[in-house]
Each structure stands twice: as structure tokens, then as C-alpha cells.
Amino acid sequence: MTSINPPTILSANGTLSTTWSLESATVSIPNSNIEITSRLFNGQLPGATLRIQPGDTLKINFQNLLTDNNGALGYVHNTYSAADETNLHFHGLHVSGELPSDDVTHVVGPGESYDYMTTLPDSHLPGTHWMHPHRHGSTSLQVGAGAASAIVVEDPPDFLPDQIANAPEVMFMAQYFHVNELNRIQEQSNDQLTNIRNAPSNEFTLVNGALQPTISINPGEWTRFRIIWSQWRNGNLDFSIVAQGGCEMQLLAKDGIYIRDYPRAIDMAPIVPGGRADIMVRCRDPSTYYSISGQGGTLATIVTTDVEVESSDLEAWEPPYPAYLSDLRGATVSPGCSCTTEFDGTDTVNGIAFEYGLTLHTSYLGAVVERVMGGQANEHPYHQHVYPFQLTTGYNNNRDAYNQIGDWHDVVMGDGTIRYSPTEFTGKLMVHCHRLIHEDLGMMAMEQVGEQEGGTCSCTAAPGLGLGAIIGIAAGAVLIVAIIVGFCVYRRKRRIRAAAEVADNNDLELLETEK
């Protein structure tokens, strides 16, 4: 396979325990003269791939080894800021959104550390996911400058048909860089650390930390590509193989969830920002070069060896789906649980900029929840934490049959309706635009999943403890206290003046008496 694969960390005996850092590092990019100085996981670009099993516990001692660099702007709400503050997001994992798990409202400051711990359900479907920082205000800067790692939930023994289980794997971590945009964000957040030197152009994409690497495969052999699109700005990956009649692609999974109608022949995979795709690839001609194209041109090159391997066409296969992935296309939406979610050009969700503590929508365990995507949905990829969702209407983009009704995603772009059913995890469920430049400015919201089965849903934002409300309440309280103190001071002064007047009168009367 490719000679430039990220290192791998494996779980053992039901646990993957590792020490992880975000730190300043400078890396030289293979196949180029590019040098990148930025905040990277363990000083690597990309970080190591974590491979875990369903039911495993993931323990990460996460250390923020950054220091406040030359007066970088501290946190300013819904503004590019907090360049040296960070946290972790387990993008795509079906795990709790509360601490010590995937709570992206938690902040790990410079010099601080936090022990993340999350346990995957035994029923967690195997698949391809990833991990990246998600500190509101600095998400786009940190992800856009290279902080990302793959997470693979392994297929248990005898889970896959032999054609897939025995196929060689290629990890394809595609990371997008936009020099001018990063410079703009840097300037606004007063960041002095990030620096990209000798870039071949203003925009470029690295694969496994290299510029246009070469991937070697055997002709005639099926190879599984695990593709991650670490996009934070704009644009689908549009992964395709420019073949002279010698290669084919069969879709296996999207966003870490196997499709129901495998194998699905495609010519191109329009993977949206933050999305993933597992694709079975077969190129028949020996000793041949094939270009993998995507956003910005050539991403990598496939070269086939001279060792031909015979293989049969892929056979149909459908995995057993756990309860959190039950088919909801024919289900009845629970009363009050169909809500509209709209992204627009003002960096808001439903016209409301992100506020800590503000709840946009609520649901409950066992509900069938529907979200109607509106507004500028064709321009903003919708990403949902904790629970993936099923496409129920819309989204047939007629682009090589990549999207089909009934497919599951955790990020999607376009008008349509989606459904999911909370089964086990209560608490925070974050939703946001995965053009992270918008998320940092306020295009994010928090939903809440309640514990009570048979509860109620709400589509109305509850502003009770939002940051703006807290500030408003605090300001009001300060004003009230000031008024009370002022009134008390005024009354005290009046009493003093009155007492003085009484004393003066008494003195006058005494003088008159003495006369």
C-alpha cells in the first residue's frame, strides 16, 4: 500500500489507553518543499490512527502543551479567538456528548490536561471516523492547519464477507489547506504560531501528510479505501479515479455506516466536509498509473504492480444493524418531534447565534425524531454529534447514486428530511455547520436528549441559561444592586442631614434659653 501511512495505536483487552497532546510542531511535507508550523496532535501530521473494537473503552490523557503565543486573543464569543485553547471531538462515534466523553463545550487551556474516557456500546457498528479539536472560536484554525487523526472501529471476526475482510486497506486521510484563509483567521485571532511556507498554491490537499503520494495496489485485487475528508472551509472531495477503462469503484459505507444495498457502483464520491466513505476499488491493468482526482486536482496516484490477482465480482451483503440504526423510513414521527433546522448567511441556526447553555431543540429516549433541513442547506453541511441520522426525503443528488434515501450519515448537505431515534445517550447533542469557519462564528446549536421515555419534544429555543441571558441577568442584577446601594446612601445622608439640623436647632434653643 502507500508507503506514507500514519502510525497506528491498537486497543488491547477492551481498552485503548494513550497519552495525547496538542503541541507546536514544524513538519516537512514529503514530495514537496512545503513546511508547516502549527498545532498538531503529538507533533504529527496527521496524528496516529486509533483502532478500537465495539464495546472498547477509549482513555485519552489529553495534554495541551501550548502556551499563550505572543498575546494571542483570548476567548471572545462567536469570534475567531482562543488559538491556544482546545479539546477533543470524536467525530462520528456513537458515544455520549457529556464529560468525560465527547463534550465539545469543555475547554482544555494552555498547560492543562484532561482525562477523556468513553465506552463504545457493544452494538457499535464498525466503521471509519476521525478525531479533531472542537474549541469554539479556534476549531477552523486548529483543524485547518492539520490537527486531525483517524479513528477506526474494527470489524469483529466473521462479521464481514471474505471479499471485504481479506481485502488490503488504504487509509486515505485527505487534509485541506487554504493559506489565505488561515492567514485571515490568524490575523483576527492574533495568532503568531501558524505558518505555511513554500506552498505550491493558495489551496492544496495532503493525503496522509504527503503531497500527491503514490499508492501501490495489485491489479485485479479488491482494495478497501477508508477515505476521510478533513475539510473545514468549503467544497466536496469529489473523489474519483481517472482511469483509462481499467478501474471500478463500489461504495461500501458512508460516515462509518455500511450501506444497505452494497455493492453500489459509483464513478465519483462527493464526500461533504467532515464526511467519510469506504470504497472498494479494483484496477485491472498491471504496471499502470491511475490518477485519483478531487478538490483542487490530483490527490494521489495509484500504481499497479506486475503481480495480477484474480478476483470475482462483489457479492451483495447487508450487516445486522443495531437499534440506534433501525430503519425509520416507515416510522411515525413522535408528536412534536419534527423540527426545522435552518442555516443561513448570518452564521446562525434558526436565526440564533450559538450561546452556551441555550437549547435549540429537545427530544427524549425512544422518540422518533425528524429534522427538516431548510434555509441555505445547499451551502452548509449539517453535522450532528452523538446520533447519526437517516436520509428520509430529498438528497438524491443524481451524482453517481452516491446518496440514496435510507442511507445513514452524520454530516450531509442539501434540502431534505432526516430522522434518528435516541436509544441510550442523554444530554448534549451538538449540531453545526461543518464549514468550521461558520461554526466558530456562531453557526452551532445545542440540542438536549431527555431521560424519560415517552417524554415531550420541543422545537422552540429555550434561552434560559444562554450566555447572553446570563450576561443580561448579571448586568440587571448589578444595576439593581447599584440602585439599592444608591438609595440606601441617599437615605443615610438624609438622616445625617436631618440629625444635624435637629442638633443645630437644639443648640439655638439652648443659646436663647441662656440669654
Coordinates of C-alpha atoms in Angstrom, one line a residue, residues 64-313:
N64 CA -2.5 20.9 25.9
L65 CA 1.2 21.6 25.6
L66 CA 0.7 25.0 24.0
T67 CA 1.5 28.3 25.7
D68 CA -0.2 31.6 25.0
N69 CA 1.8 32.7 22.0
N70 CA 2.7 36.4 21.9
G71 CA -0.6 37.7 23.1
A72 CA -3.0 35.6 21.1
L73 CA -6.5 36.8 21.5
G74 CA -8.3 35.1 24.5
Y75 CA -11.7 33.7 24.0
V76 CA -14.2 36.1 22.5
H77 CA -17.7 34.7 22.0
N78 CA -18.5 33.8 18.4
T79 CA -15.3 35.3 17.1
Y80 CA -12.1 33.7 15.8
S81 CA -10.1 33.5 19.1
A82 CA -8.7 31.2 21.8
A83 CA -6.0 29.9 19.4
D84 CA -4.2 28.1 22.2
E85 CA -7.3 26.6 23.9
T86 CA -8.5 23.2 22.7
N87 CA -10.4 20.0 23.3
L88 CA -11.3 16.7 21.5
H89 CA -14.2 15.7 19.4
F90 CA -14.7 12.0 18.4
H91 CA -16.3 12.8 15.0
G92 CA -18.8 10.0 14.1
L93 CA -18.5 7.9 17.2
H94 CA -21.9 6.9 18.8
V95 CA -20.9 7.9 22.3
S96 CA -22.1 10.3 25.0
G97 CA -21.9 14.0 24.4
E98 CA -21.2 14.6 28.2
L99 CA -18.0 14.5 30.1
P100 CA -15.7 12.6 30.4
S101 CA -16.8 11.7 26.8
D102 CA -17.4 13.8 23.7
D103 CA -18.4 17.2 25.3
V104 CA -17.1 19.9 23.0
T105 CA -18.1 22.7 25.4
H106 CA -15.3 21.6 27.6
V107 CA -12.1 23.7 27.4
V108 CA -8.5 22.5 27.9
G109 CA -6.4 25.6 28.4
P110 CA -2.7 26.1 27.7
G111 CA -0.6 23.9 30.0
E112 CA -3.7 22.0 31.2
S113 CA -4.8 18.4 30.7
Y114 CA -7.9 16.3 30.8
D115 CA -8.6 12.6 31.0
Y116 CA -11.2 11.7 28.3
M117 CA -12.9 8.4 28.7
T118 CA -15.7 7.0 26.6
T119 CA -17.0 3.5 26.2
L120 CA -18.4 2.4 22.9
P121 CA -21.7 0.3 23.0
D122 CA -21.2 -3.4 22.3
S123 CA -23.5 -2.8 19.4
H124 CA -21.5 0.0 17.9
L125 CA -21.3 -0.6 14.1
P126 CA -17.7 -0.9 12.8
G127 CA -16.6 2.0 10.6
T128 CA -14.3 4.9 9.7
H129 CA -14.4 8.0 11.8
W130 CA -12.0 10.7 12.9
M131 CA -10.9 13.0 15.8
H132 CA -10.2 16.7 15.8
P133 CA -10.2 19.7 18.1
H134 CA -13.5 21.5 18.6
R135 CA -12.9 24.5 20.8
H136 CA -15.5 27.1 19.7
G137 CA -13.5 30.0 18.2
S138 CA -10.4 28.1 17.2
T139 CA -11.8 25.0 15.5
S140 CA -11.2 26.1 12.0
L141 CA -7.6 27.3 12.8
Q142 CA -6.6 24.1 14.5
V143 CA -8.3 21.7 12.1
G144 CA -7.4 23.8 9.1
A145 CA -3.7 23.8 10.0
G146 CA -3.5 20.0 10.4
A147 CA -4.8 18.7 13.8
A148 CA -6.7 15.6 12.9
S149 CA -6.5 11.8 13.3
A150 CA -8.4 8.8 12.0
I151 CA -10.4 6.5 14.3
V152 CA -11.3 3.0 13.0
V153 CA -13.9 0.9 14.8
E154 CA -12.7 -2.6 13.8
D155 CA -14.9 -5.3 12.2
P156 CA -15.3 -8.2 14.6
P157 CA -14.2 -11.7 13.5
D158 CA -16.6 -13.3 11.0
F159 CA -18.6 -10.0 10.6
L160 CA -17.6 -9.3 7.0
P161 CA -17.8 -11.5 3.9
D162 CA -14.4 -12.8 2.9
Q163 CA -14.2 -10.5 -0.1
I164 CA -14.1 -7.4 2.2
A165 CA -12.4 -9.0 5.2
N166 CA -9.5 -10.2 3.1
A167 CA -9.1 -7.0 1.1
P168 CA -6.0 -4.9 1.7
E169 CA -6.7 -1.5 3.2
V170 CA -5.6 2.0 2.3
M171 CA -6.1 4.8 4.9
F172 CA -6.8 8.0 2.9
M173 CA -6.8 10.9 5.3
A174 CA -7.3 14.0 3.0
Q175 CA -6.5 17.3 4.7
Y176 CA -7.3 20.6 3.0
F177 CA -5.2 23.7 3.4
H178 CA -6.1 27.3 2.4
V179 CA -3.2 29.7 3.0
N180 CA -5.0 33.0 2.6
E181 CA -8.0 31.9 4.8
L182 CA -5.7 30.6 7.5
N183 CA -3.8 33.9 7.4
R184 CA -7.1 35.8 7.7
I185 CA -8.2 33.8 10.8
Q186 CA -4.7 34.2 12.3
E187 CA -4.9 37.9 12.0
Q188 CA -8.3 38.1 13.6
S189 CA -7.3 35.8 16.5
N190 CA -3.8 37.4 16.8
D191 CA -2.2 34.0 16.3
Q192 CA 1.6 34.2 15.8
L193 CA 2.2 30.4 15.5
T194 CA 0.7 29.1 12.3
N195 CA 3.0 29.4 9.3
I196 CA 2.9 27.6 5.9
R197 CA 6.0 28.0 3.8
N198 CA 6.6 27.1 0.1
A199 CA 3.0 26.2 -0.6
P200 CA 2.6 25.2 -4.3
S201 CA -0.6 27.2 -4.4
N202 CA -3.0 29.1 -2.2
E203 CA -5.1 25.8 -1.8
F204 CA -3.7 22.3 -1.6
T205 CA -4.7 18.9 -0.2
L206 CA -2.4 16.5 1.6
V207 CA -3.1 12.7 1.8
N208 CA -1.6 11.0 4.8
G209 CA 0.6 14.0 5.3
A210 CA 2.1 13.9 1.8
L211 CA 1.5 15.9 -1.4
Q212 CA 0.2 13.6 -4.1
P213 CA 1.6 10.3 -2.7
T214 CA 1.8 7.1 -4.7
I215 CA -0.4 4.2 -3.6
S216 CA 0.6 0.7 -4.8
I217 CA -2.0 -2.0 -5.3
N218 CA -2.2 -5.3 -7.1
P219 CA -4.0 -5.4 -10.4
G220 CA -7.3 -7.4 -10.2
E221 CA -7.4 -7.3 -6.4
W222 CA -10.1 -5.5 -4.5
T223 CA -8.7 -2.9 -2.1
R224 CA -10.6 -1.1 0.6
F225 CA -10.1 2.7 0.7
R226 CA -11.0 4.3 4.0
I227 CA -11.4 8.0 3.0
I228 CA -11.7 10.9 5.4
W229 CA -12.3 14.4 4.2
S230 CA -10.9 16.7 6.8
Q231 CA -12.5 19.8 5.2
W232 CA -13.1 22.9 7.4
R233 CA -13.9 25.5 4.8
N234 CA -15.8 24.6 1.6
G235 CA -16.2 22.0 -1.1
N236 CA -16.9 18.3 -1.5
L237 CA -13.9 16.0 -2.0
D238 CA -15.3 14.6 -5.3
F239 CA -13.1 11.5 -5.1
S240 CA -12.7 9.7 -8.4
I241 CA -10.2 7.6 -10.3
V242 CA -9.2 8.9 -13.7
A243 CA -8.9 5.5 -15.3
Q244 CA -8.4 4.6 -18.9
G245 CA -11.1 2.0 -18.7
G246 CA -9.3 -0.1 -16.1
C247 CA -10.7 0.8 -12.6
E248 CA -14.0 0.5 -10.8
M249 CA -15.4 1.8 -7.5
Q250 CA -18.0 0.1 -5.4
L251 CA -19.4 2.0 -2.4
L252 CA -19.3 0.1 0.9
A253 CA -20.0 2.7 3.7
K254 CA -20.6 6.4 4.3
D255 CA -19.7 8.2 7.5
G256 CA -18.7 4.9 9.1
I257 CA -22.0 3.1 8.4
Y258 CA -22.4 0.3 5.9
I259 CA -25.0 0.9 3.2
R260 CA -28.0 -1.4 2.7
D261 CA -27.6 -2.0 -1.0
Y262 CA -23.9 -2.9 -1.2
P263 CA -22.2 -3.1 -3.6
R264 CA -23.3 0.3 -5.2
A265 CA -21.3 1.2 -8.3
I266 CA -20.2 4.8 -8.4
D267 CA -17.9 6.9 -10.6
M268 CA -17.3 9.6 -8.1
A269 CA -17.8 10.1 -4.3
P270 CA -18.9 13.7 -3.5
I271 CA -17.9 13.4 0.2
V272 CA -19.1 16.5 2.0
P273 CA -16.8 18.4 4.5
G274 CA -16.2 16.2 7.5
G275 CA -17.6 13.1 5.8
R276 CA -16.1 9.7 5.2
A277 CA -16.5 7.0 2.6
D278 CA -15.3 3.4 2.4
I279 CA -14.9 2.3 -1.2
M280 CA -13.9 -1.0 -2.7
V281 CA -11.5 -0.3 -5.6
R282 CA -10.3 -2.7 -8.3
C283 CA -7.9 -1.7 -11.1
R284 CA -7.3 -4.5 -13.7
D285 CA -4.3 -3.4 -15.7
P286 CA -0.8 -4.3 -14.4
S287 CA 2.0 -1.7 -14.2
T288 CA -0.3 1.2 -14.8
Y289 CA -0.6 4.6 -13.3
Y290 CA -4.1 6.0 -12.4
S291 CA -4.7 9.5 -11.0
I292 CA -7.0 10.0 -8.0
S293 CA -8.7 13.4 -8.5
G294 CA -10.6 15.5 -6.1
Q295 CA -11.0 19.1 -4.9
G296 CA -8.1 21.0 -6.3
G297 CA -6.9 18.4 -8.9
T298 CA -4.7 15.4 -8.3
L299 CA -4.8 14.0 -4.8
A300 CA -2.7 10.9 -5.2
T301 CA -1.6 8.3 -7.8
I302 CA -2.4 4.6 -7.9
V303 CA 0.3 2.4 -9.5
T304 CA -0.5 -1.2 -10.1
T305 CA 2.2 -3.9 -9.6
D306 CA 3.0 -6.5 -12.2
V307 CA 1.5 -9.2 -9.9
E308 CA -2.0 -9.9 -11.2
V309 CA -4.6 -11.2 -8.7
E310 CA -7.8 -12.9 -9.8
S311 CA -11.0 -11.8 -8.0
S312 CA -14.7 -12.3 -8.5
D313 CA -17.3 -9.5 -8.7

